Structures are given as structure tokens and as C-alpha cells.
Short mmCIF file of C-alpha atoms in Angstrom, two decimals:
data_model
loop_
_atom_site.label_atom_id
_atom_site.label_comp_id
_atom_site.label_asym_id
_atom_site.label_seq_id
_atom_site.Cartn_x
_atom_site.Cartn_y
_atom_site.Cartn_z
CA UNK A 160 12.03 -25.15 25.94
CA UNK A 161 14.11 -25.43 23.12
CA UNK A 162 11.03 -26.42 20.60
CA UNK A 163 9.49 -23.08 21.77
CA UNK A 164 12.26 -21.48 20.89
CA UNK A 165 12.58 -22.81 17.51
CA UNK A 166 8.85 -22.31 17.15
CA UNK A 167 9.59 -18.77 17.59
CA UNK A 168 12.63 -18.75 14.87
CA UNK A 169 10.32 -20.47 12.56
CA UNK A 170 7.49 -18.20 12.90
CA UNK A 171 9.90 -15.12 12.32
CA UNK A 172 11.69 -16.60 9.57
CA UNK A 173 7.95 -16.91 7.99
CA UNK A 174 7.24 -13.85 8.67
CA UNK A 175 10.46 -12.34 7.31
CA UNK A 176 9.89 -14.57 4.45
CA UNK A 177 6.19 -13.13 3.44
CA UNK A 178 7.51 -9.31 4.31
CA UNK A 179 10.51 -9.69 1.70
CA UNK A 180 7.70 -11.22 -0.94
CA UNK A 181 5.15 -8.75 -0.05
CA UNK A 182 7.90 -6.01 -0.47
CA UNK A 183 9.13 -7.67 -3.58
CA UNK A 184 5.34 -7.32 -5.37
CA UNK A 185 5.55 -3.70 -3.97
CA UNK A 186 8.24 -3.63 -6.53
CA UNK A 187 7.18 -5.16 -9.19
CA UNK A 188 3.91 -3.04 -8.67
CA UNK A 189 5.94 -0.10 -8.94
CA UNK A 190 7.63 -0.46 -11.81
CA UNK A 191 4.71 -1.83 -14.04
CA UNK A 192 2.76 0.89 -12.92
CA UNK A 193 5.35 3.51 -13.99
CA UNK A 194 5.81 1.47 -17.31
CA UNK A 195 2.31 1.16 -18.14
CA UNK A 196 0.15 3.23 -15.83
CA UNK A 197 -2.06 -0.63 -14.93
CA UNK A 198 -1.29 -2.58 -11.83
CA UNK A 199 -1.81 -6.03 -13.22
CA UNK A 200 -4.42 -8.82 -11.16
CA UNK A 201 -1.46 -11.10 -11.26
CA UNK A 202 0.48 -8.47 -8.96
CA UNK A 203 -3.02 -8.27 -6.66
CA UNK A 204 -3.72 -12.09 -6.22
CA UNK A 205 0.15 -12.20 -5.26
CA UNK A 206 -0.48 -9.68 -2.66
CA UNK A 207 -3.71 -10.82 -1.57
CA UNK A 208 -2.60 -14.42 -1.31
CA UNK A 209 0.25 -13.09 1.32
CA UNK A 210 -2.17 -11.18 2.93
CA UNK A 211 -4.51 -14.21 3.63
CA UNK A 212 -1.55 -16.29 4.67
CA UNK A 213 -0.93 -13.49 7.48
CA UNK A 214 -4.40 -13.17 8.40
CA UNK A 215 -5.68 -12.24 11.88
CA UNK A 216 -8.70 -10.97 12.71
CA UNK A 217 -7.80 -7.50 13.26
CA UNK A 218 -6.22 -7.29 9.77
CA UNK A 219 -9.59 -7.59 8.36
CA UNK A 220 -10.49 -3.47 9.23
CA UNK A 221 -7.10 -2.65 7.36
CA UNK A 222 -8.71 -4.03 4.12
CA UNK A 223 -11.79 -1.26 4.78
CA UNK A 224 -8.71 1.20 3.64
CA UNK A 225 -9.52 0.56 0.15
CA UNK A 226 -12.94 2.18 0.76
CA UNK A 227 -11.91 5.55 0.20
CA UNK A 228 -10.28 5.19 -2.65
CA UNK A 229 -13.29 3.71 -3.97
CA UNK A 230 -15.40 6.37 -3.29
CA UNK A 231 -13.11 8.78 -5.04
CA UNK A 232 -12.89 6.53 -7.91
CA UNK A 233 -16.86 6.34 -8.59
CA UNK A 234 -17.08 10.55 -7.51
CA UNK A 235 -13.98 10.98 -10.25
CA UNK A 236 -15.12 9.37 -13.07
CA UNK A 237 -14.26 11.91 -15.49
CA UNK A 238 -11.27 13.07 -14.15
CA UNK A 239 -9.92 9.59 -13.84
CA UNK A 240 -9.10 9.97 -10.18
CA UNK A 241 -7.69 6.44 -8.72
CA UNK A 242 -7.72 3.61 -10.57
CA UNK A 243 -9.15 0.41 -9.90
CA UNK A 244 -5.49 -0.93 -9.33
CA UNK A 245 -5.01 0.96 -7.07
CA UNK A 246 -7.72 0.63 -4.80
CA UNK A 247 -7.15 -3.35 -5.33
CA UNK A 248 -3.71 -2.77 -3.66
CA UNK A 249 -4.28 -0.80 -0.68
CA UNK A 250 -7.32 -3.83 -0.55
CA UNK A 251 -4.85 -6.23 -0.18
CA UNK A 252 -2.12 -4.48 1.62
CA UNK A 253 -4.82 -3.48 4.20
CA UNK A 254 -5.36 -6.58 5.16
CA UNK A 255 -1.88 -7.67 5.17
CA UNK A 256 -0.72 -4.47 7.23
CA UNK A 257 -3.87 -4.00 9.63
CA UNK A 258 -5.97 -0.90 10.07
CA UNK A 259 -3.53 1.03 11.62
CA UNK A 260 -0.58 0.85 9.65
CA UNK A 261 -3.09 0.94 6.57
CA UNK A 262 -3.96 4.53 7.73
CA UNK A 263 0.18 5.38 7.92
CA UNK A 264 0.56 3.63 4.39
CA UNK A 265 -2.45 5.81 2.92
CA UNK A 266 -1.30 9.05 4.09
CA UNK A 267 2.17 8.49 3.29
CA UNK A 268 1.10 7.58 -0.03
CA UNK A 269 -1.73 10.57 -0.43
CA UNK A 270 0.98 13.18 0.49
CA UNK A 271 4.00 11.69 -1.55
CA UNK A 272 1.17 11.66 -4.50
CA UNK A 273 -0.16 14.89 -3.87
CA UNK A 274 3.11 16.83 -3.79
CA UNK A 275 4.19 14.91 -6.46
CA UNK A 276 1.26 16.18 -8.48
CA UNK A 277 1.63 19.82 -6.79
CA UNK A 278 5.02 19.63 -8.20
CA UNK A 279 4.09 18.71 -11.73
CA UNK A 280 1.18 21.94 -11.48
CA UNK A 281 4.04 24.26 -9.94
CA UNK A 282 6.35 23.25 -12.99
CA UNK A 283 3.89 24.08 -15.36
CA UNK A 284 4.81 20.04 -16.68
CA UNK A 285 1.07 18.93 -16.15
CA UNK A 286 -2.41 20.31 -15.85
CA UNK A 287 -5.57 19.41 -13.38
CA UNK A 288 -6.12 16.83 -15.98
CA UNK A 289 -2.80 15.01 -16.15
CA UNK A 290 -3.24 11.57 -14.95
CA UNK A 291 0.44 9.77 -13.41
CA UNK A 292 1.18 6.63 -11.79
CA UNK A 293 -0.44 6.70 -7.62
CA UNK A 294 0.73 3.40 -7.57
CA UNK A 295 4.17 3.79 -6.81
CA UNK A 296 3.36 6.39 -4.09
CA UNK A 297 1.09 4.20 -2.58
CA UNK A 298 3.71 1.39 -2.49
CA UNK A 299 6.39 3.90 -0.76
CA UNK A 300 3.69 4.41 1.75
CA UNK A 301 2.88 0.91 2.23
CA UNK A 302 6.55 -0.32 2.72
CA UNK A 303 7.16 2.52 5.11
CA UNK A 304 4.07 1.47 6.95
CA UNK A 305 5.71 -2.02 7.10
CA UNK A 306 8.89 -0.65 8.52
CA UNK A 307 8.11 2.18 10.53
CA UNK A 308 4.16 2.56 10.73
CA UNK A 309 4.12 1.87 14.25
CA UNK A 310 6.64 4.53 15.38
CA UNK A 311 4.74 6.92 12.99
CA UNK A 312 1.26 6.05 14.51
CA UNK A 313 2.51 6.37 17.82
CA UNK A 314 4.43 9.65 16.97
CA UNK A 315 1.32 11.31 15.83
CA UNK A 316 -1.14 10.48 18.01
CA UNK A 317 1.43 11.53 20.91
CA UNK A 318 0.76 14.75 19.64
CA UNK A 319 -2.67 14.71 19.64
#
């Protein structure tokens, strides 16, 4: 009884463990992308290397939350839409959150974006054509999908 239990410690500590370096690349993500306006592959083959090491099968539909960014990306070529970055990381963070917290992490992301962006147009600071930084946005939404995702799913589709 006591192995299981350490069995369980260990398994928690690991996870804790992947979740602080996961978080820490959300980071580091963040602030390059705010620098330079380019998430770096480095940053995505940390990500995606954590997300493998966490893999379960049902992870694998989170990663399908890259897909529409990827449509928008080849629909706004000329507008320069979302970056391939970008739809590298919610890739990889898909599969490391799961589809449903993937969904949480993309809409928190989309709106914190958007109104970003709506307050850049409001301020008269940026035009339509103004490109900024998504990345960031998307990294709030993905570490408040890692924290709270599941409340927020459940929240929603209790009002539904």
C-alpha cells in the first residue's frame, strides 16, 4: 500500500514537474514574441517534447486546435493574419492540454487578442493592417486553460 502511494506522489510530482516547464516555455514564448514578433522552433520542440511525454490518447484531438488557425493563416495571406508560430504552439499545447481545455485556451486567447486589437482600433494607435504579437494572448489562454479550463468548460456548457 505504501508503494501505491508513492507511485501516486511520483506521478504528481512529474506531472507538477512538466506543468511548471510547460508554463515556463509559455514564458519564454511570451516574451520573445513581444521582443521580436517570431516564436522560435526551439520554444516549439520544447513544448512539443512535454507534450509527447504527457501523451494519452485523448490528447491527440487537442492538437486538431491548431487547425483553425491554419486555415486563417492560408485565407490571410495578405493581411498577415496568424503566424506560423503561432499555430505551431496551440499544435503543441493541444496536445499537451487535450481537446477540451484546447478549446478554453483558444477562446481565451482569441478574445484577449481581439480586444486587445479592438483596443488598439478604438485608440486610433493601429489600423486593420497593424500586425502585434497573438502569441502572448494565446499563452494567457493556454495557462488559464491549464489552471482553470475545466471549471470554465464546465461553467459554460452549464449554461447551455
Amino acid at each position: 500500500m505504501t508503494i501505491a502511494v508513492d507511485m501516486e506522489i511520483r506521478i504528481s510530482l512529474l506531472q507538477a514537474v512538466q506543468a511548471v516547464l510547460f508554463f515556463s516555455l509559455l514564458i519564454a514564448v511570451s516574451a520573445w514574441d513581444l521582443r521580436y514578433r517570431i516564436i522560435p522552433d526551439r520554444f516549439q520542440a520544447g513544448i512539443a517534447l512535454l507534450s509527447f511525454l504527457n501523451f494519452a490518447p485523448g490528447q491527440l484531438l487537442g492538437a486538431l486546435g491548431a487547425v483553425p488557425y491554419l486555415i486563417v493563416a492560408l485565407f490571410c495571406k495578405r493581411e498577415g493574419g496568424i503566424g506560423g508560430g503561432d499555430i505551431k504552439l496551440m499544435f503543441g499545447a493541444g496536445f499537451f492540454l487535450g481537446a477540451k481545455l484546447t478549446v478554453v485556451a483558444a477562446f481565451i486567447g482569441i478574445l484577449l487578442g481581439g480586444g486587445f486589437g479592438a483596443l488598439l482600433l478604438a485608440a486610433k494607435k493601429a489600423d486593420r493592417k497593424t500586425r502585434f504579437a497573438f502569441g502572448p494572448f494565446l499563452c494567457i489562454g493556454i495557462a488559464a486553460a491549464m489552471f482553470f479550463g475545466e471549471r470554465l468548460a464546465d461553467w459554460y456548457i452549464g449554461l447551455l
